[in-house]
Short mmCIF file of C-alpha atoms in Angstrom, two decimals:
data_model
loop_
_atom_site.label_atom_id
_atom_site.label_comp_id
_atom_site.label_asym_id
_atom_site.label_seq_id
_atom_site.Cartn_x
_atom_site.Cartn_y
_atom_site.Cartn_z
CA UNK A 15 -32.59 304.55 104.06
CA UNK A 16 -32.86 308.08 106.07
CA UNK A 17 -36.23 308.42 104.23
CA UNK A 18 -37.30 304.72 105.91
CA UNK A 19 -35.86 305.68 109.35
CA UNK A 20 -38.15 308.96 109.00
CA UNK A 21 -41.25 307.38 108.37
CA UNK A 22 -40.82 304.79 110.26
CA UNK A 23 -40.34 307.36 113.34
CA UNK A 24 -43.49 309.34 112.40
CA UNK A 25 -45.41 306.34 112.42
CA UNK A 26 -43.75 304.88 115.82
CA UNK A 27 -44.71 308.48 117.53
CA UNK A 28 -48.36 308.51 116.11
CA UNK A 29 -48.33 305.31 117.50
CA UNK A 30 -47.33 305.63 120.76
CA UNK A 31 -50.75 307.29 121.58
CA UNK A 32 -52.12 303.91 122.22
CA UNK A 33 -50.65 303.64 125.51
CA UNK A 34 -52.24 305.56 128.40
CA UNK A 35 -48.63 306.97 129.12
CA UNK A 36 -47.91 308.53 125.58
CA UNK A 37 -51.37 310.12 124.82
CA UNK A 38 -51.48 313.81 124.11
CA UNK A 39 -48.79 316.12 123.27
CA UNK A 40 -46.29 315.89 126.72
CA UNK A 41 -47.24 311.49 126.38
CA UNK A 42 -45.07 312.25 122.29
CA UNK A 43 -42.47 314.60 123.99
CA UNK A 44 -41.71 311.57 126.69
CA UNK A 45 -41.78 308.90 123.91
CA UNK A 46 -38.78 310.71 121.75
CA UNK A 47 -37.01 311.61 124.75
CA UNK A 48 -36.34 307.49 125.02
CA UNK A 49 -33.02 306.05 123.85
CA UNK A 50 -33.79 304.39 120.72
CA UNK A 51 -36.24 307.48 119.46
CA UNK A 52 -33.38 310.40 120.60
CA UNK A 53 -30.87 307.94 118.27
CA UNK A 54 -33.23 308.05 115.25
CA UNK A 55 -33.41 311.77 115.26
CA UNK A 56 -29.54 311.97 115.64
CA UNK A 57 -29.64 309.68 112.58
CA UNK A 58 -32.00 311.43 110.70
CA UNK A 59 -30.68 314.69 111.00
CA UNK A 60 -26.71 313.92 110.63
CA UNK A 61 -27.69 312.06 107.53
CA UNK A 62 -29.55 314.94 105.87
CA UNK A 63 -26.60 317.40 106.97
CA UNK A 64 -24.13 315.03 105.23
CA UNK A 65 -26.56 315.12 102.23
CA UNK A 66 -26.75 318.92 101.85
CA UNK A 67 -23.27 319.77 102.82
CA UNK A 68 -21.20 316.24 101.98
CA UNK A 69 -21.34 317.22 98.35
CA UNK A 70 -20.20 320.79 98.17
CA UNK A 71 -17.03 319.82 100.41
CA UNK A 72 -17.40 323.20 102.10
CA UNK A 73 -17.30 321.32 105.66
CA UNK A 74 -14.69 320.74 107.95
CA UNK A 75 -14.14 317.09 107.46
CA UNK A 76 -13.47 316.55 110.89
CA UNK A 77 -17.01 317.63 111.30
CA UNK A 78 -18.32 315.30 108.79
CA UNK A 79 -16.38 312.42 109.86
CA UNK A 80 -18.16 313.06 113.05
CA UNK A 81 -21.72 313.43 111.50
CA UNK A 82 -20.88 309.85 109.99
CA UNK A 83 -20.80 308.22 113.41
CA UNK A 84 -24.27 308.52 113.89
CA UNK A 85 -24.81 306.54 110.94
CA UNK A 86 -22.66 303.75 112.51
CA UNK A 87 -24.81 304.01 114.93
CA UNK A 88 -27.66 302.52 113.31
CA UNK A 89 -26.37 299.34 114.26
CA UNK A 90 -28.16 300.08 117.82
CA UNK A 91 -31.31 300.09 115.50
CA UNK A 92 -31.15 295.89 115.09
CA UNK A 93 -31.85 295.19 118.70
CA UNK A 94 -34.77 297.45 119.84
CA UNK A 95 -35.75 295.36 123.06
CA UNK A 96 -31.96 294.82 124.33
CA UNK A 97 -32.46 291.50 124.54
CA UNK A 98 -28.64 291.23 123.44
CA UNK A 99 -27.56 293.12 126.59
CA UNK A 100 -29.90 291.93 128.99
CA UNK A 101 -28.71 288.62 128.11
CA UNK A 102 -25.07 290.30 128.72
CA UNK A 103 -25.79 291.79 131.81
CA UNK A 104 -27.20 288.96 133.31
CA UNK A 105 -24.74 286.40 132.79
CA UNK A 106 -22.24 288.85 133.39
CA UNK A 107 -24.04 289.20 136.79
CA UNK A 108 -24.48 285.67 137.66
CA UNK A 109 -20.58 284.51 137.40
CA UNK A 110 -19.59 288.46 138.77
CA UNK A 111 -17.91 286.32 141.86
CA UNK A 112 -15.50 284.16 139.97
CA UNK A 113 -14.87 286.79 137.20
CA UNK A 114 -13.82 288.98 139.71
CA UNK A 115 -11.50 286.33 141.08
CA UNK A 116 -9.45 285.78 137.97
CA UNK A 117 -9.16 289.26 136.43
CA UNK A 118 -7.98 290.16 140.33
CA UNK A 119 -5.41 286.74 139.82
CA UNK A 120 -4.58 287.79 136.34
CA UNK A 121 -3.85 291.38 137.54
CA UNK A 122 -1.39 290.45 140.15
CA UNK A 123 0.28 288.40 137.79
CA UNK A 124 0.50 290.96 135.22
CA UNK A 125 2.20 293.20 138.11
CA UNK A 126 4.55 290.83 139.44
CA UNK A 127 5.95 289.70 135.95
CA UNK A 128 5.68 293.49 134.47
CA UNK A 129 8.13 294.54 137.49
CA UNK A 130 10.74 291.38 137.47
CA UNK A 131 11.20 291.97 133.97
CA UNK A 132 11.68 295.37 134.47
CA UNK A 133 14.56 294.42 137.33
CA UNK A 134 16.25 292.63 134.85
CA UNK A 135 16.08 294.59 131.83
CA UNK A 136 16.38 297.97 133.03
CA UNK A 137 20.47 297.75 132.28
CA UNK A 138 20.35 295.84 128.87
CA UNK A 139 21.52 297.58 125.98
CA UNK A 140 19.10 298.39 122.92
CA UNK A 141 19.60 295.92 120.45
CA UNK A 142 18.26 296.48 116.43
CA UNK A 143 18.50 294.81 113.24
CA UNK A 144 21.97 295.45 112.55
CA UNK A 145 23.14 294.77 116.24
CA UNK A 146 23.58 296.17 119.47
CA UNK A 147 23.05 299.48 119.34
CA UNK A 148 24.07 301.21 122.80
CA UNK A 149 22.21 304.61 123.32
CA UNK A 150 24.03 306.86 125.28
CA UNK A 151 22.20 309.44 127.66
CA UNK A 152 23.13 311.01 131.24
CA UNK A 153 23.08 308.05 132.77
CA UNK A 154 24.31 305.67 130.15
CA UNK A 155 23.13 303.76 127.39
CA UNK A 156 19.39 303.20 126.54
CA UNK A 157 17.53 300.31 127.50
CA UNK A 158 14.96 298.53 125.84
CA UNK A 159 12.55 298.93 128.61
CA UNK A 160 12.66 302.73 129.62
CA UNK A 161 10.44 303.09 132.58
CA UNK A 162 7.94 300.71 134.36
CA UNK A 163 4.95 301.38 131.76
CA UNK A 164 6.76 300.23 128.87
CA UNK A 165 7.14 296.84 131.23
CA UNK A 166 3.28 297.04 132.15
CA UNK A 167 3.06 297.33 127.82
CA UNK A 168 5.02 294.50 127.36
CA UNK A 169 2.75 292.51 129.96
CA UNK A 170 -0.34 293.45 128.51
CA UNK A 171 1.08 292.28 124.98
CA UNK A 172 2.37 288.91 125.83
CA UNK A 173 -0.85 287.95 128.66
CA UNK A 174 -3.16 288.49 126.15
CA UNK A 175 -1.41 286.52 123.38
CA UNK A 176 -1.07 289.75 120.93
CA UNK A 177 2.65 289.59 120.32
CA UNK A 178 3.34 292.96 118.90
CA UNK A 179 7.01 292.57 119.49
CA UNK A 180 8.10 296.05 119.65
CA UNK A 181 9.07 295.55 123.39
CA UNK A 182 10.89 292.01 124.13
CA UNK A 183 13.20 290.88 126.57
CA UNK A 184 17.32 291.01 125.54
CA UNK A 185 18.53 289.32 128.72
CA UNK A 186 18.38 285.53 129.22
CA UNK A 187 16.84 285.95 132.62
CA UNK A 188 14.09 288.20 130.91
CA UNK A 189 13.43 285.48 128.51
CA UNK A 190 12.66 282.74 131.43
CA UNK A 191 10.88 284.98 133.58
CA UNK A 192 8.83 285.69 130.67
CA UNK A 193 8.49 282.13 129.70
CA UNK A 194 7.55 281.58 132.54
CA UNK A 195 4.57 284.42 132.87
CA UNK A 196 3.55 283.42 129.83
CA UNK A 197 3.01 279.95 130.22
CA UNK A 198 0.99 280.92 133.88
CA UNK A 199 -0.42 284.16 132.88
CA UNK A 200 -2.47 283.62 129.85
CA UNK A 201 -4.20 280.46 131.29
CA UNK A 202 -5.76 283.22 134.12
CA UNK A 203 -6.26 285.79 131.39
CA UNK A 204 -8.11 283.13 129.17
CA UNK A 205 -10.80 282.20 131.95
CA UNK A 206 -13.03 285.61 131.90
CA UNK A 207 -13.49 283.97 128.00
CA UNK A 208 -14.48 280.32 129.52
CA UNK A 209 -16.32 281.26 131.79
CA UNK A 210 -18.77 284.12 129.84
CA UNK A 211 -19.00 281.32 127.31
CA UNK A 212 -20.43 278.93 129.84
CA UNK A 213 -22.57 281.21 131.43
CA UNK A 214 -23.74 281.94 127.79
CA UNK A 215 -24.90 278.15 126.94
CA UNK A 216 -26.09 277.77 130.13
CA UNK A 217 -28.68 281.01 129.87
CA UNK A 218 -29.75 279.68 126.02
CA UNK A 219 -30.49 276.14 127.41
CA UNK A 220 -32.39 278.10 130.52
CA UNK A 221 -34.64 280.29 127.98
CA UNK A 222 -35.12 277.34 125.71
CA UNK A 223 -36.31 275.15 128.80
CA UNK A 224 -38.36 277.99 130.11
CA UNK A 225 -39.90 278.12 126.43
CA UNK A 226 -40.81 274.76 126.64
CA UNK A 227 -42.50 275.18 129.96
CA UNK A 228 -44.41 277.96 128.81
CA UNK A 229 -45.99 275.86 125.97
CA UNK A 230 -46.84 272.82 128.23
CA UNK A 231 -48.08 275.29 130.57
CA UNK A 232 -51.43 276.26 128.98
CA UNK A 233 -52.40 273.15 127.87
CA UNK A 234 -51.58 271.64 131.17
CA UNK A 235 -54.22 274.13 132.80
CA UNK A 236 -56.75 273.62 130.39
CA UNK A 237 -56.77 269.89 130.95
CA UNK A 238 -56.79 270.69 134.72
CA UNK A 239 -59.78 272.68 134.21
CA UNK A 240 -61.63 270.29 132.34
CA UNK A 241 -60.92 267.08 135.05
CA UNK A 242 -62.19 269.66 137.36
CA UNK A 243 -65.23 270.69 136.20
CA UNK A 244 -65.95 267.46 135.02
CA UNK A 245 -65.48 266.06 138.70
CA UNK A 246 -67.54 269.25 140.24
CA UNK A 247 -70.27 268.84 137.83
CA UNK A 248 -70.36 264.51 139.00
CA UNK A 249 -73.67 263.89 140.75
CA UNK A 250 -72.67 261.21 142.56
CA UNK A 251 -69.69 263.47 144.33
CA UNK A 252 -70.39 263.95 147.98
CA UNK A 253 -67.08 266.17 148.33
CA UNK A 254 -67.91 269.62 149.80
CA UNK A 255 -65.15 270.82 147.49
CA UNK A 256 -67.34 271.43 144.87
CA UNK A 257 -70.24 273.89 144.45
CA UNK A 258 -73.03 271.48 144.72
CA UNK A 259 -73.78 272.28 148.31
CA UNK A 260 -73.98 275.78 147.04
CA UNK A 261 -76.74 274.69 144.85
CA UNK A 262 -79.27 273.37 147.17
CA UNK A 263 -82.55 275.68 147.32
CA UNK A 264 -82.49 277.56 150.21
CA UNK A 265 -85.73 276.66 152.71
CA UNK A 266 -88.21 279.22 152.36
CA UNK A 267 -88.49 281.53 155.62
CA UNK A 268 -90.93 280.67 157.82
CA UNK A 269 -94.01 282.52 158.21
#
């Protein structure tokens, strides 16, 4: 595999010389500084590193385990063009307004039910397996939810539908609230998904339509041409549109 990826680079740089842009020495030097060709030589070398050294374990692993990520990397490798992105960024781009609009909705409710359930279970006792287990400290027992980010957590958990449960409300006024900002809350947190898949089917049936188009499009000229020529080239056609008047001999000069 690193011996394909080699190759294959040689032969991309020698290449590249058949552009106006990459010809000569400095035109190779700007080819491999692009993206793609700077990723390839990360890959090439890390590999051959891990090669030499990976056997003789004389390496910090740490350092090896970080060599190996540029052979994750290779994954870039599939999608040369970044068609895959494009097609990201653009639909990402065209719904930008209402995307905005719910993650700024979803936040607010993330907030506002992070913080009430925070009021209310700020004094409730730890509870574990066995039973309720009161924590003592300076200022009394310990409560399940220490400190406003272990609410924000808990938010974060339930909104997106993850359910760790290492953080749940004790308190039966925890438990509506966070019925409650459940049941409201993950139907904002679940458009973002709706709407990128929309915007996704919509920008497939666009590039298939504009595929179409593209192949009626040529053989839609050439018939245009044809009717065209074969009305200019009509003797009968008095229209000035065509190029007959052009071909009427000029009148000799007079002496």
């Amino acid at each position: 595999m690193v011996l394909w990826i080699a190759v294959e680079l040689a032969l991309r740089v020698w290449s590249a010389g058949c552009r106006s842009r990459y010809q000569g020495m400095m035109g190779r030097l700007r080819f491999l500084r692009r993206l793609l060709c700077i990723i390839d030589i990360c890959l090439v070398v890390a590999s051959c590193v891990i090669m030499i050294i990976g056997s003789t374990q004389e390496f910090p692993q740490t350092v090896l385990s970080a060599l190996r990520f540029f052979q994750i990397a290779r994954m870039v490798r599939m999608d040369r063009k970044g068609g895959t992105w494009k097609l990201l960024g653009s639909v990402v781009w065209a719904h930008r307004q209402e995307l905005v609009t719910t993650l700024y909705i979803g936040l607010l409710g993330l907030i506002f039910s992070s913080y009430l359930v925070y009021i209310v279970e700020k004094d409730e006792p730890r509870i574990d397996a066995v039973g309720p287990k009161q924590q003592f400290n300076n200022t009394g027992y310990k409560p399940k939810f220490n400190n406003f980010a272990d609410a924000i957590w808990w938010g974060v958990v339930t909104l997106c539908t993850v359910g760790y449960g290492d953080v749940v409300p004790a308190s039966w006024g925890g438990k509506v609230i966070a019925s409650f900002s459940a049941i409201l809350g993950i139907s904002f947190f679940a458009l973002p998904a709706g709407i990128l898949g929309s915007g996704f089917a919509l920008k497939v049936q666009q590039q298939q339509r504009q595929k179409h188009l593209n192949r009626r499009r040529v053989p839609a000229a050439n018939l245009i041409q044809c009717l065209w020529r074969c009305y200019a080239a009509d003797e009968h056609s008095i229209s000035t549109a065509t190029w007959k008047p052009h071909m009427i001999p000029c009148p000799s000069p007079t002496s």
